[in-house]
Amino acid sequence: MVTLMKKIHWEKSASAFLIAAILLIAPALHAAEWVGTPAPVIKLADQDNKLRSLQDFKGKWIALYFYPKDKTPGCTQEAKKFRDYWNDYQQHNITIIGVSGDNVSSHKDFATTHKLPFLLLADENFEMAKAMGVARGFGPLRFASRQTFLIDPEGTIVYHYASVDTQKHAEQVLADVIRLSANSDKPGN
């Protein structure tokens, strides 16, 4: 009986380990699938109700960041960090575009309240979130998971941040664009 109990315990532990490993590795594998692909061609309304497409920003670096909900602590912190680096982004030809399932009115209030100088796109039907694989939820509760895609001036996704630290992410995006720009300026690239 003891041997059987040990075997069952080991099998449960092995199964739990395998599940944990898959959950840890899957985002990295999924992230790699985006690198080298073109940005999606989807039009969404911004906080001023103007239809925007990522193709409108060809020639600029784009940090396309998805977030769950306007006016929540983590989302507000992340947006304010992007705001605080805005002048640095402008110096390096970077535009920031936030996307969530909130409506235009909510985005307008969020941008005005926190003096956000960048676009917030209203993805109420989660069209872009689904296309980028970041739509989450169950039943009536839907949201975009906190992930960012870095898109080069030609419109190609060059990096996918599947895990984001809201305190450090804005600075990380800036550093990555500076590094990638320096590499693309070298002869032979």
PDB file of C-alpha atoms in Angstrom:
ATOM      1  CA  MET A   1       0.000   0.000   0.000  1.00  0.00           C
ATOM      2  CA  VAL A   2       2.813   2.435   0.858  1.00  0.00           C
ATOM      3  CA  THR A   3       4.497   1.707  -2.478  1.00  0.00           C
ATOM      4  CA  LEU A   4       1.259   2.388  -4.326  1.00  0.00           C
ATOM      5  CA  MET A   5       0.805   5.681  -2.427  1.00  0.00           C
ATOM      6  CA  LYS A   6       4.373   6.727  -3.307  1.00  0.00           C
ATOM      7  CA  LYS A   7       3.751   5.899  -6.971  1.00  0.00           C
ATOM      8  CA  ILE A   8       0.505   7.930  -7.027  1.00  0.00           C
ATOM      9  CA  HIS A   9       2.258  10.847  -5.284  1.00  0.00           C
ATOM     10  CA  TRP A  10       5.139  10.700  -7.770  1.00  0.00           C
ATOM     11  CA  GLU A  11       2.751  10.621 -10.740  1.00  0.00           C
ATOM     12  CA  LYS A  12       0.829  13.623  -9.398  1.00  0.00           C
ATOM     13  CA  SER A  13       4.103  15.487  -8.777  1.00  0.00           C
ATOM     14  CA  ALA A  14       5.380  14.654 -12.254  1.00  0.00           C
ATOM     15  CA  SER A  15       2.095  15.792 -13.799  1.00  0.00           C
ATOM     16  CA  ALA A  16       2.151  19.023 -11.816  1.00  0.00           C
ATOM     17  CA  PHE A  17       5.763  19.637 -12.856  1.00  0.00           C
ATOM     18  CA  LEU A  18       4.933  18.996 -16.517  1.00  0.00           C
ATOM     19  CA  ILE A  19       1.966  21.364 -16.399  1.00  0.00           C
ATOM     20  CA  ALA A  20       4.069  24.051 -14.697  1.00  0.00           C
ATOM     21  CA  ALA A  21       6.836  23.642 -17.287  1.00  0.00           C
ATOM     22  CA  ILE A  22       4.353  23.964 -20.151  1.00  0.00           C
ATOM     23  CA  LEU A  23       2.812  27.079 -18.605  1.00  0.00           C
ATOM     24  CA  LEU A  24       6.244  28.661 -18.228  1.00  0.00           C
ATOM     25  CA  ILE A  25       7.557  27.717 -21.666  1.00  0.00           C
ATOM     26  CA  ALA A  26       4.387  28.307 -23.723  1.00  0.00           C
ATOM     27  CA  PRO A  27       4.480  32.143 -23.525  1.00  0.00           C
ATOM     28  CA  ALA A  28       8.098  32.185 -24.714  1.00  0.00           C
ATOM     29  CA  LEU A  29       7.277  29.916 -27.645  1.00  0.00           C
ATOM     30  CA  HIS A  30       4.201  31.993 -28.472  1.00  0.00           C
ATOM     31  CA  ALA A  31       6.255  35.204 -28.241  1.00  0.00           C
ATOM     32  CA  ALA A  32       8.791  33.901 -30.745  1.00  0.00           C
ATOM     33  CA  GLU A  33       6.072  33.225 -33.323  1.00  0.00           C
ATOM     34  CA  TRP A  34       5.377  36.970 -33.667  1.00  0.00           C
ATOM     35  CA  VAL A  35       8.931  38.101 -34.373  1.00  0.00           C
ATOM     36  CA  GLY A  36       9.423  38.733 -38.086  1.00  0.00           C
ATOM     37  CA  THR A  37       5.717  38.943 -38.918  1.00  0.00           C
ATOM     38  CA  PRO A  38       3.961  42.055 -40.210  1.00  0.00           C
ATOM     39  CA  ALA A  39       1.834  44.107 -37.840  1.00  0.00           C
ATOM     40  CA  PRO A  40      -1.904  43.467 -38.283  1.00  0.00           C
ATOM     41  CA  VAL A  41      -3.975  45.682 -40.579  1.00  0.00           C
ATOM     42  CA  ILE A  42      -6.866  46.621 -38.305  1.00  0.00           C
ATOM     43  CA  LYS A  43      -8.542  50.011 -37.850  1.00  0.00           C
ATOM     44  CA  LEU A  44      -9.731  51.062 -34.396  1.00  0.00           C
ATOM     45  CA  ALA A  45     -10.986  54.355 -32.975  1.00  0.00           C
ATOM     46  CA  ASP A  46      -8.655  56.336 -30.743  1.00  0.00           C
ATOM     47  CA  GLN A  47      -9.655  58.439 -27.720  1.00  0.00           C
ATOM     48  CA  ASP A  48     -10.747  61.243 -30.086  1.00  0.00           C
ATOM     49  CA  ASN A  49     -12.896  58.789 -32.082  1.00  0.00           C
ATOM     50  CA  LYS A  50     -10.562  58.964 -35.090  1.00  0.00           C
ATOM     51  CA  LEU A  51      -9.993  55.656 -36.911  1.00  0.00           C
ATOM     52  CA  ARG A  52      -6.354  54.604 -36.747  1.00  0.00           C
ATOM     53  CA  SER A  53      -4.312  51.811 -38.269  1.00  0.00           C
ATOM     54  CA  LEU A  54      -0.769  50.756 -37.386  1.00  0.00           C
ATOM     55  CA  GLN A  55       0.087  51.392 -41.038  1.00  0.00           C
ATOM     56  CA  ASP A  56      -0.557  55.116 -40.357  1.00  0.00           C
ATOM     57  CA  PHE A  57       2.734  55.103 -38.439  1.00  0.00           C
ATOM     58  CA  LYS A  58       5.003  53.452 -41.008  1.00  0.00           C
ATOM     59  CA  GLY A  59       8.454  54.979 -40.715  1.00  0.00           C
ATOM     60  CA  LYS A  60       8.252  55.082 -36.896  1.00  0.00           C
ATOM     61  CA  TRP A  61       8.965  52.544 -34.208  1.00  0.00           C
ATOM     62  CA  ILE A  62       5.739  51.505 -32.491  1.00  0.00           C
ATOM     63  CA  ALA A  63       5.353  50.158 -28.980  1.00  0.00           C
ATOM     64  CA  LEU A  64       1.904  48.564 -29.226  1.00  0.00           C
ATOM     65  CA  TYR A  65       0.962  47.834 -25.658  1.00  0.00           C
ATOM     66  CA  PHE A  66      -2.115  45.925 -24.571  1.00  0.00           C
ATOM     67  CA  TYR A  67      -3.537  46.407 -21.102  1.00  0.00           C
ATOM     68  CA  PRO A  68      -6.603  45.069 -19.281  1.00  0.00           C
ATOM     69  CA  LYS A  69      -8.583  48.147 -18.209  1.00  0.00           C
ATOM     70  CA  ASP A  70      -8.476  51.948 -18.012  1.00  0.00           C
ATOM     71  CA  LYS A  71      -8.214  53.498 -14.535  1.00  0.00           C
ATOM     72  CA  THR A  72      -6.964  50.391 -12.740  1.00  0.00           C
ATOM     73  CA  PRO A  73      -3.781  50.651 -10.639  1.00  0.00           C
ATOM     74  CA  GLY A  74      -1.397  48.616 -12.813  1.00  0.00           C
ATOM     75  CA  CYS A  75      -2.717  50.014 -16.077  1.00  0.00           C
ATOM     76  CA  THR A  76      -2.530  53.574 -14.778  1.00  0.00           C
ATOM     77  CA  GLN A  77       1.020  53.042 -13.538  1.00  0.00           C
ATOM     78  CA  GLU A  78       2.113  51.640 -16.904  1.00  0.00           C
ATOM     79  CA  ALA A  79       0.446  54.476 -18.868  1.00  0.00           C
ATOM     80  CA  LYS A  80       2.031  57.136 -16.634  1.00  0.00           C
ATOM     81  CA  LYS A  81       5.473  55.574 -17.095  1.00  0.00           C
ATOM     82  CA  PHE A  82       5.024  55.718 -20.888  1.00  0.00           C
ATOM     83  CA  ARG A  83       3.898  59.347 -20.485  1.00  0.00           C
ATOM     84  CA  ASP A  84       6.975  60.187 -18.415  1.00  0.00           C
ATOM     85  CA  TYR A  85       9.302  58.914 -21.168  1.00  0.00           C
ATOM     86  CA  TRP A  86       7.344  60.583 -23.986  1.00  0.00           C
ATOM     87  CA  ASN A  87      10.022  63.162 -24.871  1.00  0.00           C
ATOM     88  CA  ASP A  88      12.682  60.437 -25.022  1.00  0.00           C
ATOM     89  CA  TYR A  89      10.454  58.374 -27.310  1.00  0.00           C
ATOM     90  CA  GLN A  90       9.968  61.344 -29.610  1.00  0.00           C
ATOM     91  CA  GLN A  91      13.741  61.832 -29.866  1.00  0.00           C
ATOM     92  CA  HIS A  92      14.092  58.220 -31.024  1.00  0.00           C
ATOM     93  CA  ASN A  93      11.169  58.153 -33.498  1.00  0.00           C
ATOM     94  CA  ILE A  94       8.993  55.966 -31.257  1.00  0.00           C
ATOM     95  CA  THR A  95       5.237  56.204 -30.971  1.00  0.00           C
ATOM     96  CA  ILE A  96       3.327  54.568 -28.143  1.00  0.00           C
ATOM     97  CA  ILE A  97      -0.107  53.065 -28.770  1.00  0.00           C
ATOM     98  CA  GLY A  98      -2.156  51.589 -25.940  1.00  0.00           C
ATOM     99  CA  VAL A  99      -4.967  49.106 -26.652  1.00  0.00           C
ATOM    100  CA  SER A 100      -7.693  47.784 -24.367  1.00  0.00           C
ATOM    101  CA  GLY A 101     -11.317  46.708 -24.603  1.00  0.00           C
ATOM    102  CA  ASP A 102     -12.513  49.989 -23.121  1.00  0.00           C
ATOM    103  CA  ASN A 103     -14.645  52.345 -25.233  1.00  0.00           C
ATOM    104  CA  VAL A 104     -13.654  55.703 -26.752  1.00  0.00           C
ATOM    105  CA  SER A 105     -15.236  57.687 -23.897  1.00  0.00           C
ATOM    106  CA  SER A 106     -13.342  55.743 -21.247  1.00  0.00           C
ATOM    107  CA  HIS A 107     -10.078  56.216 -23.161  1.00  0.00           C
ATOM    108  CA  LYS A 108     -10.747  59.957 -23.516  1.00  0.00           C
ATOM    109  CA  ASP A 109     -11.291  60.304 -19.764  1.00  0.00           C
ATOM    110  CA  PHE A 110      -8.231  58.152 -18.951  1.00  0.00           C
ATOM    111  CA  ALA A 111      -5.979  60.109 -21.343  1.00  0.00           C
ATOM    112  CA  THR A 112      -7.245  63.492 -20.114  1.00  0.00           C
ATOM    113  CA  THR A 113      -7.045  62.631 -16.407  1.00  0.00           C
ATOM    114  CA  HIS A 114      -3.439  61.415 -16.664  1.00  0.00           C
ATOM    115  CA  LYS A 115      -2.293  63.785 -19.448  1.00  0.00           C
ATOM    116  CA  LEU A 116      -1.371  60.899 -21.745  1.00  0.00           C
ATOM    117  CA  PRO A 117       0.189  62.279 -24.968  1.00  0.00           C
ATOM    118  CA  PHE A 118      -0.135  59.036 -26.926  1.00  0.00           C
ATOM    119  CA  LEU A 119      -2.976  57.158 -28.593  1.00  0.00           C
ATOM    120  CA  LEU A 120      -5.307  54.756 -26.855  1.00  0.00           C
ATOM    121  CA  LEU A 121      -7.233  52.495 -29.220  1.00  0.00           C
ATOM    122  CA  ALA A 122     -10.687  51.205 -28.313  1.00  0.00           C
ATOM    123  CA  ASP A 123     -10.760  47.474 -29.101  1.00  0.00           C
ATOM    124  CA  GLU A 124     -14.295  46.902 -27.788  1.00  0.00           C
ATOM    125  CA  ASN A 125     -14.815  43.741 -29.858  1.00  0.00           C
ATOM    126  CA  PHE A 126     -11.282  42.526 -29.079  1.00  0.00           C
ATOM    127  CA  GLU A 127     -10.507  42.295 -32.793  1.00  0.00           C
ATOM    128  CA  MET A 128      -6.875  43.357 -32.427  1.00  0.00           C
ATOM    129  CA  ALA A 129      -6.428  41.533 -29.108  1.00  0.00           C
ATOM    130  CA  LYS A 130      -7.620  38.300 -30.741  1.00  0.00           C
ATOM    131  CA  ALA A 131      -5.442  38.846 -33.810  1.00  0.00           C
ATOM    132  CA  MET A 132      -2.404  39.302 -31.559  1.00  0.00           C
ATOM    133  CA  GLY A 133      -3.277  36.410 -29.257  1.00  0.00           C
ATOM    134  CA  VAL A 134      -3.713  38.520 -26.116  1.00  0.00           C
ATOM    135  CA  ALA A 135      -7.511  38.297 -25.619  1.00  0.00           C
ATOM    136  CA  ARG A 136      -8.379  36.661 -22.306  1.00  0.00           C
ATOM    137  CA  GLY A 137     -11.409  36.068 -20.136  1.00  0.00           C
ATOM    138  CA  PHE A 138     -14.417  33.833 -19.806  1.00  0.00           C
ATOM    139  CA  GLY A 139     -18.105  34.417 -20.316  1.00  0.00           C
ATOM    140  CA  PRO A 140     -18.929  38.111 -20.305  1.00  0.00           C
ATOM    141  CA  LEU A 141     -15.601  39.001 -18.624  1.00  0.00           C
ATOM    142  CA  ARG A 142     -13.114  39.804 -21.404  1.00  0.00           C
ATOM    143  CA  PHE A 143      -9.866  41.721 -21.360  1.00  0.00           C
ATOM    144  CA  ALA A 144      -6.495  42.024 -23.080  1.00  0.00           C
ATOM    145  CA  SER A 145      -3.539  40.618 -21.187  1.00  0.00           C
ATOM    146  CA  ARG A 146      -0.673  42.979 -20.428  1.00  0.00           C
ATOM    147  CA  GLN A 147       1.731  42.424 -23.330  1.00  0.00           C
ATOM    148  CA  THR A 148       3.635  44.664 -25.729  1.00  0.00           C
ATOM    149  CA  PHE A 149       4.733  44.269 -29.328  1.00  0.00           C
ATOM    150  CA  LEU A 150       7.635  46.319 -30.654  1.00  0.00           C
ATOM    151  CA  ILE A 151       7.179  47.121 -34.356  1.00  0.00           C
ATOM    152  CA  ASP A 152       9.996  48.487 -36.503  1.00  0.00           C
ATOM    153  CA  PRO A 153       9.627  51.415 -38.950  1.00  0.00           C
ATOM    154  CA  GLU A 154       8.907  48.979 -41.811  1.00  0.00           C
ATOM    155  CA  GLY A 155       5.900  47.531 -39.948  1.00  0.00           C
ATOM    156  CA  THR A 156       7.477  44.245 -38.813  1.00  0.00           C
ATOM    157  CA  ILE A 157       7.152  42.924 -35.273  1.00  0.00           C
ATOM    158  CA  VAL A 158      10.676  42.669 -33.906  1.00  0.00           C
ATOM    159  CA  TYR A 159      10.016  41.921 -30.243  1.00  0.00           C
ATOM    160  CA  HIS A 160       7.192  40.599 -28.096  1.00  0.00           C
ATOM    161  CA  TYR A 161       7.129  41.320 -24.370  1.00  0.00           C
ATOM    162  CA  ALA A 162       4.943  38.504 -23.071  1.00  0.00           C
ATOM    163  CA  SER A 163       5.621  39.524 -19.479  1.00  0.00           C
ATOM    164  CA  VAL A 164       5.623  43.164 -18.412  1.00  0.00           C
ATOM    165  CA  ASP A 165       6.769  44.884 -15.215  1.00  0.00           C
ATOM    166  CA  THR A 166       4.737  48.117 -15.137  1.00  0.00           C
ATOM    167  CA  GLN A 167       7.492  49.922 -13.192  1.00  0.00           C
ATOM    168  CA  LYS A 168      10.316  49.142 -15.652  1.00  0.00           C
ATOM    169  CA  HIS A 169       8.636  48.462 -18.988  1.00  0.00           C
ATOM    170  CA  ALA A 170       8.644  52.001 -20.415  1.00  0.00           C
ATOM    171  CA  GLU A 171      12.387  52.316 -19.874  1.00  0.00           C
ATOM    172  CA  GLN A 172      12.958  48.806 -21.239  1.00  0.00           C
ATOM    173  CA  VAL A 173      11.124  49.634 -24.490  1.00  0.00           C
ATOM    174  CA  LEU A 174      13.226  52.762 -24.969  1.00  0.00           C
ATOM    175  CA  ALA A 175      16.487  50.886 -24.345  1.00  0.00           C
ATOM    176  CA  ASP A 176      15.481  48.110 -26.750  1.00  0.00           C
ATOM    177  CA  VAL A 177      14.637  50.531 -29.561  1.00  0.00           C
ATOM    178  CA  ILE A 178      17.941  52.356 -29.069  1.00  0.00           C
ATOM    179  CA  ARG A 179      19.795  49.010 -29.191  1.00  0.00           C
ATOM    180  CA  LEU A 180      17.862  47.737 -32.227  1.00  0.00           C
ATOM    181  CA  SER A 181      18.267  51.060 -34.058  1.00  0.00           C
ATOM    182  CA  ALA A 182      22.009  51.005 -33.482  1.00  0.00           C
ATOM    183  CA  ASN A 183      22.203  47.439 -34.856  1.00  0.00           C
ATOM    184  CA  SER A 184      20.144  48.283 -37.943  1.00  0.00           C
ATOM    185  CA  ASP A 185      22.359  51.297 -38.707  1.00  0.00           C
ATOM    186  CA  LYS A 186      25.461  49.107 -39.001  1.00  0.00           C
ATOM    187  CA  PRO A 187      26.712  48.299 -42.526  1.00  0.00           C
ATOM    188  CA  GLY A 188      25.360  45.014 -43.849  1.00  0.00           C
ATOM    189  CA  ASN A 189      22.029  45.304 -42.027  1.00  0.00           C
TER     190      ASN A 189
END
